[in-house]
mmCIF file of C-alpha atoms in Angstrom:
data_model
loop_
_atom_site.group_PDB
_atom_site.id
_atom_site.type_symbol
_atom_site.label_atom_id
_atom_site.label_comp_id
_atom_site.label_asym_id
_atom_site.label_seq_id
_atom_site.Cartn_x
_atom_site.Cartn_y
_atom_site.Cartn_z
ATOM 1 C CA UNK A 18 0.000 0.000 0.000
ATOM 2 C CA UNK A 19 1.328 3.863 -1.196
ATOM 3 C CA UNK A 20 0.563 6.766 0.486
ATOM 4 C CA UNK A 21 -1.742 7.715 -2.593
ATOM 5 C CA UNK A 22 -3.996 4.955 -1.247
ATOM 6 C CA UNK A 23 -6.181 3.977 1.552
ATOM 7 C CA UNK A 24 -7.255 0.424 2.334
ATOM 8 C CA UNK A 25 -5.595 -0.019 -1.061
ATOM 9 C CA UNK A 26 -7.975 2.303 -2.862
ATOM 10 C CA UNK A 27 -6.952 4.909 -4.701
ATOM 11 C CA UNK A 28 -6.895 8.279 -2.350
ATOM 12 C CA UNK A 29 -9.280 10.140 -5.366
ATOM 13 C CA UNK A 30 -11.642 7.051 -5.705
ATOM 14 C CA UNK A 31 -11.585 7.114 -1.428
ATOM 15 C CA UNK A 32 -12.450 10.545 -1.650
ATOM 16 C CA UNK A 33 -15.148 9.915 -4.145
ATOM 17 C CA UNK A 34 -16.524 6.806 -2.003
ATOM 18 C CA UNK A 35 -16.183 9.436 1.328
ATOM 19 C CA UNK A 36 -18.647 11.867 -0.579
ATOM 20 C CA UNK A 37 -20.890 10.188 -1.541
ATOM 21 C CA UNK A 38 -21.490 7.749 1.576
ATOM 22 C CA UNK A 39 -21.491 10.726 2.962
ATOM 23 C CA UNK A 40 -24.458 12.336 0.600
ATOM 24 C CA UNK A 41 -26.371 8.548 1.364
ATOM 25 C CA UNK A 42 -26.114 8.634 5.473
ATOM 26 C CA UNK A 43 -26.507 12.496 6.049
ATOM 27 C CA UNK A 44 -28.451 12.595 8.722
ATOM 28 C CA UNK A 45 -32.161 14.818 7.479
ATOM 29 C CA UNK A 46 -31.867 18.630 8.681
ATOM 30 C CA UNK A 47 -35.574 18.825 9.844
ATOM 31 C CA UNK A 48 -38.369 16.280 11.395
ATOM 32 C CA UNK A 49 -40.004 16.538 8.201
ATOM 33 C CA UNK A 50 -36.859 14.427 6.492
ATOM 34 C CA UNK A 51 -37.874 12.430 8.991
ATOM 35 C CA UNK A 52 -41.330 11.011 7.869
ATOM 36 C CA UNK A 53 -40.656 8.864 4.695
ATOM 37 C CA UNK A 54 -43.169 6.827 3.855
ATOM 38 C CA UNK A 55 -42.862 3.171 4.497
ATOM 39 C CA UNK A 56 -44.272 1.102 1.901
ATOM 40 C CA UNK A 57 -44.578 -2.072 4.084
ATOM 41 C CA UNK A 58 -47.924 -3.207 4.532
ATOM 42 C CA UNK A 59 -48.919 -3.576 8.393
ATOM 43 C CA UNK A 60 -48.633 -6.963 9.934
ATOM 44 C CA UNK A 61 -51.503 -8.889 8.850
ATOM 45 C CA UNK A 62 -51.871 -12.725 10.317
ATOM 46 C CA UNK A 63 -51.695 -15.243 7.314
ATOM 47 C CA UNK A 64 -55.279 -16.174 5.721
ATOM 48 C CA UNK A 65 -53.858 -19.215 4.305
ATOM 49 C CA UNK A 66 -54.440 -22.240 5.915
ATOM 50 C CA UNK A 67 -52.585 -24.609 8.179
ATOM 51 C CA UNK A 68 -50.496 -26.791 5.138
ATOM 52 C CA UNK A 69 -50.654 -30.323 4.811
ATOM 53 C CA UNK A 70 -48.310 -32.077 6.870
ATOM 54 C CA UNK A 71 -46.116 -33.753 3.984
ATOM 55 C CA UNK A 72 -45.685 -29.853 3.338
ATOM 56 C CA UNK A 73 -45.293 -28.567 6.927
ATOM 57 C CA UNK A 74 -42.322 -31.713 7.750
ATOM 58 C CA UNK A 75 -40.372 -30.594 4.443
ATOM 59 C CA UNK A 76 -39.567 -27.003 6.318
ATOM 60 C CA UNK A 77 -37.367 -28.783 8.567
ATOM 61 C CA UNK A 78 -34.619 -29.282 6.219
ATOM 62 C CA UNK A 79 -35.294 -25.838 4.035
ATOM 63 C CA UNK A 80 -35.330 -22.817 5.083
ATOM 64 C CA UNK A 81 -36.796 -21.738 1.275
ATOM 65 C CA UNK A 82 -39.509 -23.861 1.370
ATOM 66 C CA UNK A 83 -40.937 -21.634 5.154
ATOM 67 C CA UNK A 84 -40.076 -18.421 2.974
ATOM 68 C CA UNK A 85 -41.897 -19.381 -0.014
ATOM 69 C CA UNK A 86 -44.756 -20.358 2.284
ATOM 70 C CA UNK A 87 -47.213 -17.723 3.399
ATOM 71 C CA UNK A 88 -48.265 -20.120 6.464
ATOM 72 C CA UNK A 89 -44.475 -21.591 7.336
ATOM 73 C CA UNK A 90 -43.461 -17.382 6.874
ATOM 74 C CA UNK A 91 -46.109 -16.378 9.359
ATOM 75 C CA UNK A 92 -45.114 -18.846 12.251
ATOM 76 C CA UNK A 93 -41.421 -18.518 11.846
ATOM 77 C CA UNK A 94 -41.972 -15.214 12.124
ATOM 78 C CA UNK A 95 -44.031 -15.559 15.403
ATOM 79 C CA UNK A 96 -41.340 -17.854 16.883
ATOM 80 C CA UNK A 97 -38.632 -15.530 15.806
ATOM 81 C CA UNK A 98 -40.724 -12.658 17.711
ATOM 82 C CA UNK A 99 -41.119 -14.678 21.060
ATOM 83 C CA UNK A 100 -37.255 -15.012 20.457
ATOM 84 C CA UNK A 101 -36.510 -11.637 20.249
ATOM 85 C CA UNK A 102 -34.136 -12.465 17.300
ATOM 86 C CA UNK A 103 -36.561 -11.392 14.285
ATOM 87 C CA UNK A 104 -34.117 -8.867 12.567
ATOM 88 C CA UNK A 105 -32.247 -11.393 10.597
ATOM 89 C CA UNK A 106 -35.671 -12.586 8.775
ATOM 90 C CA UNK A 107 -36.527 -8.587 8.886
ATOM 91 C CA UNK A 108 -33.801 -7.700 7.005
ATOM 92 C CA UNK A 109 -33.946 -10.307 4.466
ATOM 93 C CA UNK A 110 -37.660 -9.881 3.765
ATOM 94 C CA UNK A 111 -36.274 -5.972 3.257
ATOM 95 C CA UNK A 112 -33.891 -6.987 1.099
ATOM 96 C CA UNK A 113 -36.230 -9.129 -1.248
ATOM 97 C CA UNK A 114 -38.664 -6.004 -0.975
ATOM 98 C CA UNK A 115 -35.509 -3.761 -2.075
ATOM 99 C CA UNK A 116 -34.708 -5.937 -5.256
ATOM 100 C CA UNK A 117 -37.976 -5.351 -6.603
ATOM 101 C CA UNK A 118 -37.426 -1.506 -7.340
ATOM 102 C CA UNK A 119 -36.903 0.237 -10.163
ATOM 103 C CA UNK A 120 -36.682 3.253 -9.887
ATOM 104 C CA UNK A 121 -32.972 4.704 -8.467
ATOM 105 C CA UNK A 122 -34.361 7.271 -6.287
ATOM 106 C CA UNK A 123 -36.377 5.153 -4.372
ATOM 107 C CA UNK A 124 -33.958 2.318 -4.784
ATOM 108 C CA UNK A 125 -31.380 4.872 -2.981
ATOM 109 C CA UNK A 126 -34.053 6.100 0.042
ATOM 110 C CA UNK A 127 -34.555 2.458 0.411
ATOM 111 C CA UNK A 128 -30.591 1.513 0.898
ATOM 112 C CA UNK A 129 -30.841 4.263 3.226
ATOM 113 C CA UNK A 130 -33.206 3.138 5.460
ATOM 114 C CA UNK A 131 -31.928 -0.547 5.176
ATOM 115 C CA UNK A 132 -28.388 0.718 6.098
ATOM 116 C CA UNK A 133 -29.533 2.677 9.220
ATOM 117 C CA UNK A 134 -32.289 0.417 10.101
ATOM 118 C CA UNK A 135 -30.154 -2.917 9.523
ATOM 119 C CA UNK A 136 -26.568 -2.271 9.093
ATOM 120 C CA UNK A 137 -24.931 0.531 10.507
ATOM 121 C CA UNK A 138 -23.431 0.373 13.754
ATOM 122 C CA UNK A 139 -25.983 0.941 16.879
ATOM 123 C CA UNK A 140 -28.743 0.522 14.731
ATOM 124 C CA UNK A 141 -32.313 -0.508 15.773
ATOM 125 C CA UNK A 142 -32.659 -3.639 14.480
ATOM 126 C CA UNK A 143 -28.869 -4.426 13.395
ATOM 127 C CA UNK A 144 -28.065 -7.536 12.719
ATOM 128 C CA UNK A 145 -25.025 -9.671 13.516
ATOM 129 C CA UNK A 146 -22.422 -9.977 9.816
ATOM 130 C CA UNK A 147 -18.552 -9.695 10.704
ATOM 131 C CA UNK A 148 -17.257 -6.411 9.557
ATOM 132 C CA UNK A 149 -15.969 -7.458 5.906
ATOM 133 C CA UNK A 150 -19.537 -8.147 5.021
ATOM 134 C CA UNK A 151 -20.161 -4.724 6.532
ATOM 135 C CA UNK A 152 -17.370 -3.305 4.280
ATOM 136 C CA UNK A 153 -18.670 -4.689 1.220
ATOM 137 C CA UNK A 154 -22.286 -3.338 1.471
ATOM 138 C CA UNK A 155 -21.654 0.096 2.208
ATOM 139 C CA UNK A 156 -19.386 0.095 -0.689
ATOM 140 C CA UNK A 157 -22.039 -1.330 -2.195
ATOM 141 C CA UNK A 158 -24.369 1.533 -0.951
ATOM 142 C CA UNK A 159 -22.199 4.407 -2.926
ATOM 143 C CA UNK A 160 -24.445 3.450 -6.170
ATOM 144 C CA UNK A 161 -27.166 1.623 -5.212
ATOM 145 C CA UNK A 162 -28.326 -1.273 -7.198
ATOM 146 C CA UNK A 163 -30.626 -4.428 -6.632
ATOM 147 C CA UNK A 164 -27.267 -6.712 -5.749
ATOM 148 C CA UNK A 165 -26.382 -4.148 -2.713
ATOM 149 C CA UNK A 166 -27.535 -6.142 -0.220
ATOM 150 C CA UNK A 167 -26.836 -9.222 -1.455
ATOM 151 C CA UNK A 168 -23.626 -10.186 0.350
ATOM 152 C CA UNK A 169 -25.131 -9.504 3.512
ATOM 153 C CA UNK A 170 -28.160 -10.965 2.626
ATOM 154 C CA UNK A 171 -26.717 -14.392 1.939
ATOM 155 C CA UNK A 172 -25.075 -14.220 5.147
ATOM 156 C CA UNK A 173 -27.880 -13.247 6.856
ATOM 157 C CA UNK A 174 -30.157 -16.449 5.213
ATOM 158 C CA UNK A 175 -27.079 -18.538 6.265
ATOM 159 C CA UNK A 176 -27.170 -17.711 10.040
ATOM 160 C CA UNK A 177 -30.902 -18.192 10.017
ATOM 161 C CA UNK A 178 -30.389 -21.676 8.306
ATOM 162 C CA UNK A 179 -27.943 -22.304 10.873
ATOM 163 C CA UNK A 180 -29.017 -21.344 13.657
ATOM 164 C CA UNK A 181 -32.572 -19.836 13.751
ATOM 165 C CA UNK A 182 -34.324 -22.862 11.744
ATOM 166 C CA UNK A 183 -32.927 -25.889 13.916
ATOM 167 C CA UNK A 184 -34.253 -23.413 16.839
ATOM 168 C CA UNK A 185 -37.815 -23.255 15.321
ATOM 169 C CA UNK A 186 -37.769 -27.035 14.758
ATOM 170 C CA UNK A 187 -37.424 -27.935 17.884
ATOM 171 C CA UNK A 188 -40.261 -25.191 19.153
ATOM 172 C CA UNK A 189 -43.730 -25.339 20.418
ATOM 173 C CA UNK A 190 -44.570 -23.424 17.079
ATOM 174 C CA UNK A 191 -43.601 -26.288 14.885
ATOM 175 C CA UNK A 192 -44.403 -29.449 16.993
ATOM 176 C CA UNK A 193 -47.785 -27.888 16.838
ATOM 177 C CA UNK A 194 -48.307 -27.709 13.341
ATOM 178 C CA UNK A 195 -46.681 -31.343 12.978
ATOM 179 C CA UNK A 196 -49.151 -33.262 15.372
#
């Protein structure tokens, strides 16, 4: 590493990435900044109903197949809520949501509220990735696209596969619906 570069990036690129992170975390000048409408629909409890059992016994081994399913979604949810741990699935759900934009302005007030929601140090709901991850999506963040998230996001799927499914397995939330 030169003295022309920090972190090994080129001091005028680091400047570049400093300015506009900078531009993309600014904290808003006045409470009406503030209110941004949040396009997440309230909590509403599934309508579907309870799946078939062949169905519910397959979510033990995939964490896809709960995510894909409105019902198995709903009640890891719940279990993740009585766990006090429901960031991780918050986050990702945000992140699918996020992918689905189009347009770049939104796309970028969306980043923004993932980052300080999910990401940034301190925040609310922030959720546990090792600080390389970190790195990597607020580079990501200097020109938002749909892939921003996405290293984070697969870590974020891994740790609930790891951890947070085996967890909900073995729960009163799943024995239930396997009886």
């Amino acid at each position: 590493m030169t003295k022309e570069e920090i972190n090994g990036v080129p001091v005028a690129q680091a400047k570049e990435i400093k300015t506009k992170l900078g531009i993309l975390l600014q904290k808003p000048d006045s409470a009406v900044d503030l209110v941004i409408p949040y396009s997440e629909k309230p909590e509403k409890p599934a309508k579907t109903q309870k799946p078939p059992l062949d169905e519910a016994l397959q979510w033990r081994d995939s964490l896809d197949k709960i995510l894909q399913n409105n019902y198995g979604l709903a009640s890891f949810k719940s279990f993740l809520k009585s766990e006090f741990s429901e960031e991780n699935l918050e986050f990702w759900l945000a992140c699918e949501d996020y992918k689905k934009i189009k347009s770049p302005a939104k796309m970028a007030e969306k980043a923004k509220k993932i980052y300080e929601e999910f990401i940034q140090t301190e925040a609310p709901k922030e959720v546990n990735i090792d600080h390389f991850t970190k790195d990597i999506t607020t580079k990501n963040l200097v020109e938002p696209s749909p892939s921003s998230f996405d290293v984070a996001q697969k870590r974020i799927y891994a740790l609930m596969e790891k951890d947070s499914l085996p967890r909900f397995v073995r729960s009163e939330f799943y024995q239930e619906l396997i009886k």
